[in-house]
Short mmCIF file of C-alpha atoms in Angstrom, two decimals:
data_model
loop_
_atom_site.label_atom_id
_atom_site.label_comp_id
_atom_site.label_asym_id
_atom_site.label_seq_id
_atom_site.Cartn_x
_atom_site.Cartn_y
_atom_site.Cartn_z
CA UNK A 1 -93.00 -67.62 47.69
CA UNK A 2 -95.98 -68.20 45.04
CA UNK A 3 -95.56 -66.62 42.14
CA UNK A 4 -98.40 -63.52 41.12
CA UNK A 5 -99.72 -64.65 37.30
CA UNK A 6 -102.01 -61.76 37.98
CA UNK A 7 -99.36 -59.24 38.40
CA UNK A 8 -97.95 -60.47 35.12
CA UNK A 9 -100.67 -60.58 32.75
CA UNK A 10 -100.78 -57.02 31.21
CA UNK A 11 -97.14 -57.78 30.31
CA UNK A 12 -97.83 -61.53 28.67
CA UNK A 13 -100.64 -60.32 27.25
CA UNK A 14 -99.08 -57.01 25.74
CA UNK A 15 -96.26 -59.54 24.63
CA UNK A 16 -98.67 -61.73 22.96
CA UNK A 17 -100.09 -59.09 20.90
CA UNK A 18 -96.57 -58.10 19.94
CA UNK A 19 -96.18 -61.96 18.37
CA UNK A 20 -99.27 -61.97 16.70
CA UNK A 21 -98.34 -58.47 15.09
CA UNK A 22 -94.49 -60.05 14.58
CA UNK A 23 -96.83 -63.20 12.83
CA UNK A 24 -98.76 -61.35 10.82
CA UNK A 25 -95.55 -59.37 9.40
CA UNK A 26 -93.75 -62.85 8.54
CA UNK A 27 -96.67 -63.92 6.74
CA UNK A 28 -97.21 -60.78 4.51
CA UNK A 29 -92.97 -60.60 4.32
CA UNK A 30 -93.32 -64.22 2.44
CA UNK A 31 -96.18 -62.87 0.23
CA UNK A 32 -94.54 -59.65 -0.70
CA UNK A 33 -91.16 -61.46 -1.12
CA UNK A 34 -92.60 -64.12 -3.65
CA UNK A 35 -94.23 -61.29 -5.33
CA UNK A 36 -91.53 -59.02 -5.65
CA UNK A 37 -89.50 -62.08 -6.92
CA UNK A 38 -91.56 -62.48 -9.34
CA UNK A 39 -92.15 -59.41 -10.83
CA UNK A 40 -88.18 -58.86 -11.17
CA UNK A 41 -87.76 -62.62 -12.52
CA UNK A 42 -90.35 -61.62 -15.59
CA UNK A 43 -89.08 -58.56 -16.02
CA UNK A 44 -85.71 -59.65 -16.58
CA UNK A 45 -86.85 -62.36 -18.42
CA UNK A 46 -88.37 -60.03 -20.83
CA UNK A 47 -85.65 -58.31 -21.50
CA UNK A 48 -83.62 -61.27 -21.85
CA UNK A 49 -81.09 -61.09 -19.55
CA UNK A 50 -78.56 -63.65 -18.37
CA UNK A 51 -80.13 -66.52 -16.30
CA UNK A 52 -77.47 -65.82 -13.45
CA UNK A 53 -78.85 -61.67 -13.29
CA UNK A 54 -82.42 -63.08 -13.18
CA UNK A 55 -81.34 -65.40 -10.22
CA UNK A 56 -78.77 -62.84 -8.38
CA UNK A 57 -81.47 -60.05 -8.46
CA UNK A 58 -84.78 -62.52 -7.43
CA UNK A 59 -82.85 -63.16 -4.88
CA UNK A 60 -81.86 -59.52 -3.82
CA UNK A 61 -85.21 -58.17 -3.76
CA UNK A 62 -86.64 -61.26 -1.34
CA UNK A 63 -83.71 -60.48 0.92
CA UNK A 64 -84.23 -56.66 0.85
CA UNK A 65 -87.96 -57.49 2.03
CA UNK A 66 -86.74 -59.94 4.69
CA UNK A 67 -84.71 -57.32 6.07
CA UNK A 68 -87.52 -54.69 6.51
CA UNK A 69 -89.40 -57.27 7.45
CA UNK A 70 -86.81 -57.98 10.60
CA UNK A 71 -86.56 -54.45 11.51
CA UNK A 72 -89.88 -54.19 11.73
CA UNK A 73 -90.42 -57.08 14.12
CA UNK A 74 -87.82 -55.72 16.43
CA UNK A 75 -89.33 -52.53 16.32
CA UNK A 76 -92.54 -54.06 17.53
CA UNK A 77 -91.23 -55.60 20.36
CA UNK A 78 -88.03 -52.84 21.20
CA UNK A 79 -89.22 -49.40 20.61
CA UNK A 80 -85.69 -48.17 20.25
CA UNK A 81 -84.81 -50.93 18.11
CA UNK A 82 -85.39 -49.46 14.69
CA UNK A 83 -83.27 -46.21 15.42
CA UNK A 84 -80.24 -47.81 16.66
CA UNK A 85 -80.53 -50.72 13.79
CA UNK A 86 -80.72 -48.22 11.18
CA UNK A 87 -77.61 -46.11 12.62
CA UNK A 88 -75.70 -49.47 12.87
CA UNK A 89 -76.47 -50.76 9.41
CA UNK A 90 -75.26 -46.75 8.07
CA UNK A 91 -72.24 -46.91 9.62
CA UNK A 92 -71.66 -50.28 8.40
CA UNK A 93 -72.50 -49.51 5.05
CA UNK A 94 -70.58 -46.37 5.08
CA UNK A 95 -67.37 -48.55 5.90
CA UNK A 96 -67.91 -51.29 3.99
CA UNK A 97 -68.72 -49.11 0.27
CA UNK A 98 -65.72 -47.14 1.10
CA UNK A 99 -63.59 -49.98 0.87
CA UNK A 100 -65.26 -52.16 -1.63
CA UNK A 101 -66.12 -49.10 -4.13
CA UNK A 102 -64.82 -49.95 -6.87
CA UNK A 103 -65.94 -53.35 -6.74
CA UNK A 104 -69.31 -52.39 -6.08
CA UNK A 105 -69.14 -50.06 -9.42
CA UNK A 106 -67.62 -53.28 -11.35
CA UNK A 107 -70.31 -55.06 -9.89
CA UNK A 108 -73.29 -52.43 -10.89
CA UNK A 109 -71.60 -52.22 -13.97
CA UNK A 110 -71.44 -56.09 -14.71
CA UNK A 111 -75.07 -55.88 -14.21
CA UNK A 112 -75.77 -53.13 -16.46
CA UNK A 113 -73.79 -54.92 -19.01
CA UNK A 114 -75.67 -58.49 -18.93
CA UNK A 115 -79.09 -56.51 -18.85
CA UNK A 116 -78.79 -54.03 -21.19
CA UNK A 117 -76.20 -55.92 -23.59
CA UNK A 118 -74.61 -53.39 -25.48
CA UNK A 119 -72.31 -56.32 -26.46
CA UNK A 120 -72.72 -60.33 -26.18
CA UNK A 121 -70.20 -62.80 -26.19
CA UNK A 122 -68.75 -63.25 -29.89
CA UNK A 123 -68.68 -59.70 -30.68
CA UNK A 124 -65.49 -58.08 -31.22
CA UNK A 125 -65.39 -54.68 -29.37
CA UNK A 126 -62.58 -52.17 -29.01
CA UNK A 127 -62.46 -50.50 -25.35
CA UNK A 128 -60.64 -47.20 -24.23
CA UNK A 129 -56.68 -48.14 -24.54
CA UNK A 130 -56.97 -49.36 -27.91
CA UNK A 131 -57.40 -53.06 -26.83
CA UNK A 132 -59.49 -55.16 -29.63
CA UNK A 133 -60.93 -58.45 -29.22
CA UNK A 134 -63.47 -61.09 -29.18
CA UNK A 135 -65.79 -61.07 -25.75
CA UNK A 136 -65.33 -64.28 -24.37
CA UNK A 137 -67.15 -64.03 -21.03
CA UNK A 138 -68.68 -61.33 -18.93
CA UNK A 139 -69.22 -61.98 -15.43
CA UNK A 140 -70.14 -59.11 -12.83
CA UNK A 141 -66.58 -57.76 -12.33
CA UNK A 142 -65.15 -58.15 -15.26
CA UNK A 143 -65.11 -58.59 -19.00
CA UNK A 144 -62.81 -60.91 -20.49
CA UNK A 145 -61.28 -60.41 -24.40
CA UNK A 146 -59.07 -62.52 -26.90
CA UNK A 147 -57.28 -60.43 -29.16
CA UNK A 148 -56.40 -61.42 -32.39
CA UNK A 149 -52.59 -62.55 -31.64
CA UNK A 150 -54.18 -64.95 -28.58
CA UNK A 151 -53.70 -62.33 -25.72
CA UNK A 152 -56.20 -61.95 -22.74
CA UNK A 153 -57.15 -58.81 -21.80
CA UNK A 154 -58.88 -58.64 -18.14
CA UNK A 155 -61.24 -54.74 -18.52
CA UNK A 156 -62.79 -53.94 -15.15
CA UNK A 157 -66.89 -53.59 -16.08
CA UNK A 158 -66.38 -50.02 -14.67
CA UNK A 159 -64.14 -49.30 -17.20
CA UNK A 160 -66.33 -50.03 -19.77
CA UNK A 161 -68.85 -48.06 -18.40
CA UNK A 162 -67.13 -44.70 -17.86
CA UNK A 163 -65.21 -45.11 -21.23
CA UNK A 164 -66.17 -45.29 -24.97
CA UNK A 165 -66.76 -48.73 -26.26
CA UNK A 166 -66.97 -49.60 -29.92
CA UNK A 167 -68.92 -52.62 -31.09
CA UNK A 168 -67.55 -53.47 -34.32
CA UNK A 169 -70.05 -56.42 -34.82
CA UNK A 170 -72.86 -54.78 -34.02
CA UNK A 171 -74.13 -55.05 -37.56
CA UNK A 172 -74.10 -57.29 -40.24
CA UNK A 173 -72.14 -55.50 -42.44
CA UNK A 174 -68.96 -54.04 -41.94
CA UNK A 175 -67.13 -51.23 -43.92
CA UNK A 176 -63.27 -51.65 -45.53
CA UNK A 177 -61.68 -48.84 -47.25
CA UNK A 178 -59.20 -49.19 -50.24
CA UNK A 179 -56.89 -45.95 -52.44
CA UNK A 180 -56.86 -46.33 -55.92
CA UNK A 181 -54.22 -44.26 -57.40
CA UNK A 182 -54.18 -43.54 -61.39
CA UNK A 183 -53.10 -41.42 -64.30
CA UNK A 184 -55.00 -38.11 -64.15
CA UNK A 185 -55.94 -38.56 -68.10
CA UNK A 186 -58.08 -41.42 -66.49
CA UNK A 187 -60.34 -38.66 -65.27
CA UNK A 188 -61.94 -38.39 -69.03
CA UNK A 189 -63.53 -42.08 -68.19
CA UNK A 190 -66.49 -42.41 -65.61
CA UNK A 191 -63.84 -43.93 -63.52
CA UNK A 192 -66.58 -43.93 -60.47
CA UNK A 193 -68.94 -46.32 -62.31
CA UNK A 194 -65.89 -48.81 -63.60
CA UNK A 195 -64.49 -49.35 -60.02
CA UNK A 196 -68.36 -50.26 -59.08
CA UNK A 197 -68.57 -52.64 -61.98
CA UNK A 198 -64.93 -54.38 -61.02
CA UNK A 199 -66.63 -55.01 -57.44
CA UNK A 200 -69.58 -57.11 -58.65
CA UNK A 201 -69.72 -60.91 -58.86
CA UNK A 202 -68.43 -61.85 -55.45
CA UNK A 203 -70.60 -62.67 -52.40
CA UNK A 204 -67.53 -61.23 -50.34
CA UNK A 205 -68.86 -57.57 -50.73
CA UNK A 206 -72.18 -56.81 -49.68
CA UNK A 207 -74.56 -54.95 -52.37
CA UNK A 208 -76.21 -52.92 -49.79
CA UNK A 209 -75.19 -50.27 -48.86
CA UNK A 210 -73.35 -49.86 -52.18
CA UNK A 211 -69.64 -49.21 -52.53
CA UNK A 212 -68.83 -45.62 -52.20
CA UNK A 213 -66.52 -44.08 -54.51
CA UNK A 214 -64.77 -40.49 -53.70
CA UNK A 215 -62.39 -38.57 -55.89
CA UNK A 216 -59.73 -37.68 -52.64
CA UNK A 217 -57.21 -35.44 -55.08
CA UNK A 218 -55.26 -34.84 -57.73
CA UNK A 219 -51.60 -34.01 -57.53
CA UNK A 220 -48.54 -33.91 -60.22
CA UNK A 221 -50.74 -35.83 -62.73
CA UNK A 222 -52.26 -38.53 -60.82
CA UNK A 223 -55.88 -38.77 -59.39
CA UNK A 224 -56.38 -40.67 -56.51
CA UNK A 225 -59.68 -42.58 -55.34
CA UNK A 226 -60.75 -44.06 -52.23
CA UNK A 227 -63.40 -46.78 -52.27
CA UNK A 228 -65.44 -47.83 -49.57
CA UNK A 229 -66.72 -51.50 -49.57
CA UNK A 230 -69.02 -53.44 -46.94
CA UNK A 231 -69.03 -56.88 -46.04
CA UNK A 232 -69.63 -59.77 -43.13
CA UNK A 233 -66.04 -60.08 -42.92
CA UNK A 234 -63.84 -56.87 -43.50
CA UNK A 235 -60.74 -58.59 -44.13
CA UNK A 236 -62.66 -60.61 -46.92
CA UNK A 237 -64.54 -58.07 -48.24
CA UNK A 238 -61.05 -55.68 -48.51
CA UNK A 239 -59.34 -58.47 -49.66
CA UNK A 240 -62.03 -59.50 -52.37
CA UNK A 241 -61.81 -55.81 -53.41
CA UNK A 242 -58.38 -55.38 -53.76
CA UNK A 243 -57.71 -58.49 -55.71
CA UNK A 244 -60.79 -57.62 -58.46
CA UNK A 245 -59.18 -54.29 -58.72
CA UNK A 246 -55.61 -55.05 -59.34
CA UNK A 247 -56.96 -57.96 -61.94
CA UNK A 248 -59.00 -55.43 -63.95
CA UNK A 249 -56.75 -52.53 -63.37
CA UNK A 250 -53.20 -53.57 -63.33
CA UNK A 251 -52.01 -50.54 -64.40
CA UNK A 252 -53.52 -48.54 -61.50
CA UNK A 253 -51.99 -48.53 -57.81
CA UNK A 254 -54.57 -50.07 -55.40
CA UNK A 255 -54.19 -50.25 -51.49
CA UNK A 256 -56.40 -51.40 -49.05
CA UNK A 257 -56.55 -49.22 -46.05
#
C-alpha cells in the first residue's frame, strides 16, 4: 500500500500556513508582552510604587498577553477553539471568583494601597473600630498595625478600602488641646495673649500654625478657655504646654485633653 502524498498536499499546505501564522503570533506576542511590561513598570516607577507591586503587575501584563496569544493560536488551528475556551474560562472564572471573592477584594485593595500610598510604613493610623497603631507591614492581603500597648492588629485591606482611615501622621504637625479654667475676674485682662505668651520659648510647640485660644464658657464665676497647640510629637507638645501654663499661672486649673 503506497501513501498518496498528493492527496494530503492541500492539508499539509494548509497546516504549514497555519503554523507560519502561529509563529508570527508568537513573535508579535513576545514583542507586545515586553512592551506592556515596560509601560507598566515605568508607570509604576513614576508613581513610586512598591517594588513588589511593580514586578507583580508587570508579570501580570505579560501573562495576559500570552494568554490572549494562546487563544489566537488555538483559534488558528481549530475554528471552534476560541468559543469553547472562552466558555471554559468564563465558567472557571465565575466559580473561582465566588470562592475567592473576599481574598480577591483584599488583594486588589492591597495593590491600590501600595500604589496610591494613602499611608506608609511608620505612619500612625486609626481604622474603623477604634484601632490606632503604627503601620508595620503592608502586604497584598492585610495591613499590620502595632498599638501603643504592644498588640498586633491585622486588618484586611478590603476593610481599609470600604471604611474611613485616619492618617494621624500624614502632616508634620499634630494638634493637642488643653483647657484652662480661671476666675471670671481675669477676663478684664487680655487672657488670650497671656496664654499665647506662656507657650513661647519651647521647640516642642510649633510656631505655625500658631496656638489658638477660644473662650468656651463662663459659669458660676469661672471662665474656661480651650487652647490648641501644634507639634511634631503631639504628646510632648501637650506636656510642654501644660507645664508652661501651670508654672506661669499656678492659680489657674490647667488640664490636658
